[in-house]
C-alpha positions as YAML, in Angstrom:
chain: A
units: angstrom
residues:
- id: 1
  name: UNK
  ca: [-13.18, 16.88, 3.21]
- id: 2
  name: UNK
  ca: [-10.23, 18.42, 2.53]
- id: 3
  name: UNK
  ca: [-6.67, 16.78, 1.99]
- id: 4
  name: UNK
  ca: [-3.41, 17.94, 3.02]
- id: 5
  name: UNK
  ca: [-0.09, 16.64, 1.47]
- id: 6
  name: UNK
  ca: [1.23, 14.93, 4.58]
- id: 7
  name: UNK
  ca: [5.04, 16.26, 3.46]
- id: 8
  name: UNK
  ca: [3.84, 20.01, 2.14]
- id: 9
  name: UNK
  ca: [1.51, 20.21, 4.02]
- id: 10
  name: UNK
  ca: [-0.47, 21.98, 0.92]
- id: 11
  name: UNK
  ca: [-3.87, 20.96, -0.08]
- id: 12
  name: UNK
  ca: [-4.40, 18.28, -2.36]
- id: 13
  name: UNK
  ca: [-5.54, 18.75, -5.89]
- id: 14
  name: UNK
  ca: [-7.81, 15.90, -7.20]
- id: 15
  name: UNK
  ca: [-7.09, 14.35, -10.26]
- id: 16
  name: UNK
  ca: [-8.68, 11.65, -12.31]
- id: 17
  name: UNK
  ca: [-6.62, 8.42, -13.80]
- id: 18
  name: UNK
  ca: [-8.32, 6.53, -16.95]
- id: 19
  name: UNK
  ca: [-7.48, 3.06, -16.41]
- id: 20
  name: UNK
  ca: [-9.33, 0.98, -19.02]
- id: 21
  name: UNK
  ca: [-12.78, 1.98, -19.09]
- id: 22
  name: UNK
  ca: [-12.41, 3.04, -15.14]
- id: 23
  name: UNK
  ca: [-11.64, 6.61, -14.04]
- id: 24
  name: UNK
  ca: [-10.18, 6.77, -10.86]
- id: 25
  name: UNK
  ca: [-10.02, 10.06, -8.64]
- id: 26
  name: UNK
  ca: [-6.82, 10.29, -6.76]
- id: 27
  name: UNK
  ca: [-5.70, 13.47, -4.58]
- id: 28
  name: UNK
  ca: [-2.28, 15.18, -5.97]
- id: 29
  name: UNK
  ca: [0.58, 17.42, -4.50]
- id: 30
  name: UNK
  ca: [1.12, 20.34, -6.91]
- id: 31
  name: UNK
  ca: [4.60, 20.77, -4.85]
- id: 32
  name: UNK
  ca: [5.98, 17.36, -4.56]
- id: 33
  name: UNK
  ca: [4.01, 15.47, -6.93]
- id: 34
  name: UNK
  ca: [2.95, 12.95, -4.23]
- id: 35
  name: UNK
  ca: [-0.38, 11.48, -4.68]
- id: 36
  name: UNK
  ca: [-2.93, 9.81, -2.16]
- id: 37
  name: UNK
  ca: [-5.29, 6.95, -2.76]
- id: 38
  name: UNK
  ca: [-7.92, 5.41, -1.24]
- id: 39
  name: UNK
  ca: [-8.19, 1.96, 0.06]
- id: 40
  name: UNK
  ca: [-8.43, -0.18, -3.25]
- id: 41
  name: UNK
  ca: [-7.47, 2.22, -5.73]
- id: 42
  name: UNK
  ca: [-3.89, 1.10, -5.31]
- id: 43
  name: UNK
  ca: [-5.00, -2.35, -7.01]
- id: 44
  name: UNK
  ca: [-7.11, -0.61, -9.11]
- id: 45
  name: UNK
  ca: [-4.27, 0.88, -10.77]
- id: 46
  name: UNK
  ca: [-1.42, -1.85, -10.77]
- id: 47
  name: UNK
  ca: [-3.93, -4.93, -11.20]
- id: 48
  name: UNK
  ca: [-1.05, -6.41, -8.09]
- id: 49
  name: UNK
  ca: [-3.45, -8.67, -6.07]
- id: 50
  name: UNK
  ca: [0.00, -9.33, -3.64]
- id: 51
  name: UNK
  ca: [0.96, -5.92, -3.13]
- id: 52
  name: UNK
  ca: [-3.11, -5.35, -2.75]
- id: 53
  name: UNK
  ca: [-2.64, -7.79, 0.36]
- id: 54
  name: UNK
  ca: [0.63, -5.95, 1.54]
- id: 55
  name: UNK
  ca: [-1.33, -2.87, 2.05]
- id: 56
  name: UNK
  ca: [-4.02, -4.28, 3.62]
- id: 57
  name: UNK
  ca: [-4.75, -8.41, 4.70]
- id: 58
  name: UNK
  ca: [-0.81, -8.10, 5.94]
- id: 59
  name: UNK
  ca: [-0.68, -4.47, 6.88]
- id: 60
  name: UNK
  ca: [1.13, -4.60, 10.47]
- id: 61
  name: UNK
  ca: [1.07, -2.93, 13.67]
- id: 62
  name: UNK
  ca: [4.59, -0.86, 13.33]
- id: 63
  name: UNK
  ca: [4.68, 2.05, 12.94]
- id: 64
  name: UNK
  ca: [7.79, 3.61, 11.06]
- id: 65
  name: UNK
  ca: [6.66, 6.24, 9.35]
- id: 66
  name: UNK
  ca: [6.86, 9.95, 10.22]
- id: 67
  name: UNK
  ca: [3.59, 10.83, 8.15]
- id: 68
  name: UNK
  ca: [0.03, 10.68, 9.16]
- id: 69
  name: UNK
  ca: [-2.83, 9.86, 6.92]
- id: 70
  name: UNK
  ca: [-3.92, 13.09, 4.58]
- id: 71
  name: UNK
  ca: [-7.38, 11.59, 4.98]
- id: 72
  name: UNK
  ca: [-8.29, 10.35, 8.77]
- id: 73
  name: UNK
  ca: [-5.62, 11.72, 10.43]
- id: 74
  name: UNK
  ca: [-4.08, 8.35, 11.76]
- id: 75
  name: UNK
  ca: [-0.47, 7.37, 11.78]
- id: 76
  name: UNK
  ca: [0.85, 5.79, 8.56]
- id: 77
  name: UNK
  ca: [3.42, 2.64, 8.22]
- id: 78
  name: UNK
  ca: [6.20, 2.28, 5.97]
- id: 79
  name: UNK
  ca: [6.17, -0.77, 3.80]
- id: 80
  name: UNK
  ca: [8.86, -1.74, 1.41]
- id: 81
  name: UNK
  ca: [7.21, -3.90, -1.50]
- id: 82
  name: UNK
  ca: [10.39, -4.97, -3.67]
- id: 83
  name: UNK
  ca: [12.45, -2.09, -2.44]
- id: 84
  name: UNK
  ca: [9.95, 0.89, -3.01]
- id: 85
  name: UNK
  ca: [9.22, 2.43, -0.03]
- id: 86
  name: UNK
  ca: [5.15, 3.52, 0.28]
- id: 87
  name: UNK
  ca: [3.06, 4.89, 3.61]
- id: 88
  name: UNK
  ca: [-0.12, 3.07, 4.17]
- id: 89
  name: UNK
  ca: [-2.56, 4.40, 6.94]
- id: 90
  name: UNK
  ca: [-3.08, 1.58, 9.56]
- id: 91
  name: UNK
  ca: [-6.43, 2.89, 10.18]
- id: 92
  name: UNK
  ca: [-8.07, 3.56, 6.78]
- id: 93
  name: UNK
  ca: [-5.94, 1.74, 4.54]
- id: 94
  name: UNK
  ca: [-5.03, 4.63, 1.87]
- id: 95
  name: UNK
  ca: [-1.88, 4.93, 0.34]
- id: 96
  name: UNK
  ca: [0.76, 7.81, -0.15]
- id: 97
  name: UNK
  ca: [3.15, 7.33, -2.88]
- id: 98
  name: UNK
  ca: [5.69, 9.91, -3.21]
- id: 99
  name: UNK
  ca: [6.67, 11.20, -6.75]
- id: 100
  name: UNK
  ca: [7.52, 8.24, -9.09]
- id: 101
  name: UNK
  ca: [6.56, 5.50, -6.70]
- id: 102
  name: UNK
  ca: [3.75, 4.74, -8.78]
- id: 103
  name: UNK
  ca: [5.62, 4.01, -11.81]
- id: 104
  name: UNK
  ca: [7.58, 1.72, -9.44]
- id: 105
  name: UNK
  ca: [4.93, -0.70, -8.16]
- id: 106
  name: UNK
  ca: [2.89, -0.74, -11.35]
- id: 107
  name: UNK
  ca: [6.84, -2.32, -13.28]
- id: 108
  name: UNK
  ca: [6.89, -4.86, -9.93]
- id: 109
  name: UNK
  ca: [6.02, -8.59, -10.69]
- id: 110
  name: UNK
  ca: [3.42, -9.90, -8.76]
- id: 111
  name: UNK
  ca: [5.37, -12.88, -8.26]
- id: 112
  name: UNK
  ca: [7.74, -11.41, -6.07]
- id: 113
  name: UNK
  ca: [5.62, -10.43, -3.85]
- id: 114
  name: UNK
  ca: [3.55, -13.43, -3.09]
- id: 115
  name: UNK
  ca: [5.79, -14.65, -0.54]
- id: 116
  name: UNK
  ca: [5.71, -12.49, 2.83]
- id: 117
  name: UNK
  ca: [9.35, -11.71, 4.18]
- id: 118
  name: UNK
  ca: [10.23, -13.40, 7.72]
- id: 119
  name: UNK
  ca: [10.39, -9.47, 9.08]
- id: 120
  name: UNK
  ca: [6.86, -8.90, 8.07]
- id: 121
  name: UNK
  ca: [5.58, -12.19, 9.32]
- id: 122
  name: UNK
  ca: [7.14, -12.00, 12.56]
- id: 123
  name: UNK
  ca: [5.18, -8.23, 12.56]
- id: 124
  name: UNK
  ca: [1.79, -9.87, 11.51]
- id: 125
  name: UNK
  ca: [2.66, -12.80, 14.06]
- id: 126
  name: UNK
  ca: [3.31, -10.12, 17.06]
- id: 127
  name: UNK
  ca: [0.32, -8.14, 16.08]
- id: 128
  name: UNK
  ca: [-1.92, -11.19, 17.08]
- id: 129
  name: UNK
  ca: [-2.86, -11.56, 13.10]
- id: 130
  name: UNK
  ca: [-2.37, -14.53, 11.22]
- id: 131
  name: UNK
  ca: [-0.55, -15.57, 8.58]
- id: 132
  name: UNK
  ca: [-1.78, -17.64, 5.82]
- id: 133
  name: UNK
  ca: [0.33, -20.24, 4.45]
- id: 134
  name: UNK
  ca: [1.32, -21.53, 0.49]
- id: 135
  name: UNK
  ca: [2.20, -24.73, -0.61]
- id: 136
  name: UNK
  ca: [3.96, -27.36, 1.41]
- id: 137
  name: UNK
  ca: [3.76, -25.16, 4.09]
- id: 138
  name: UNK
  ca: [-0.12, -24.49, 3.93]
- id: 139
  name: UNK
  ca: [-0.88, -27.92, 3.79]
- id: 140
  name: UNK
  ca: [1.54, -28.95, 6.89]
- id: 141
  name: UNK
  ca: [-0.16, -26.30, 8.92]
- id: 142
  name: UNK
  ca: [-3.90, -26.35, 7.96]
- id: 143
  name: UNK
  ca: [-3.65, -30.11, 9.04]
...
């Protein structure tokens, strides 16, 4: 199927990433440098399990993005994972990164993004999803 760059609206050139002994095929802007990826190649190519989980187990129902999904079509959501704003498709779960954004997420420590902000659990919360708890807290409320 073919791709269109959701800000160029130019067809998307796939590429393959070597990561390790993996080669991953992601779908590239030749204009804007933006590149797409599927559900799971995100944490393919940062090895972040949290930010994995921010794009997916804790993706919300808001929608505040203006782009829709280069590869079903649906609306996309902005999330901000330590300041770096990325579009994930709330329907399919790919990713669009704009140029450099990759860079970004793969220099972000997985630690700081293990803990969910109050914004984005109040957005799980409202979407009727639920929120898993950590330490003192996940004890007090598995009990």
């Amino acid at each position: 199927m073919k791709r269109e760059c959701p800000r160029c609206f130019l067809e998307l050139v796939p590429e393959v990433l070597k990561r390790g002994i993996w080669k991953i095929e992601i779908d590239k802007c030749s204009s804007c440098n933006g590149i797409y990826l599927d559900k799971g190649e995100l944490l393919s190519l940062t090895k972040n399990k949290p930010l994995h989980h921010l794009t997916t187990a804790h993706l919300g129902v808001d929608s505040d993005s203006e782009l829709l999904c280069p590869s079903c079509g649906s609306i996309m959501d902005a999330e901000y994972p330590n300041g770096v704003e990325i579009d994930v498709c709330l329907s399919c779960n790919g990713v669009w990164l704009d140029n450099e954004e990759l860079e970004k997420l793969r220099s972000i420590d997985p630690s700081k993004l293990e803990q969910l902000s109050p914004e984005k659990i109040a957005e799980i919360y409202d979407a009727g999803g639920q929120v898993t708890y950590t330490g003192l807290f996940g004890w007090l409320f598995r009990r």
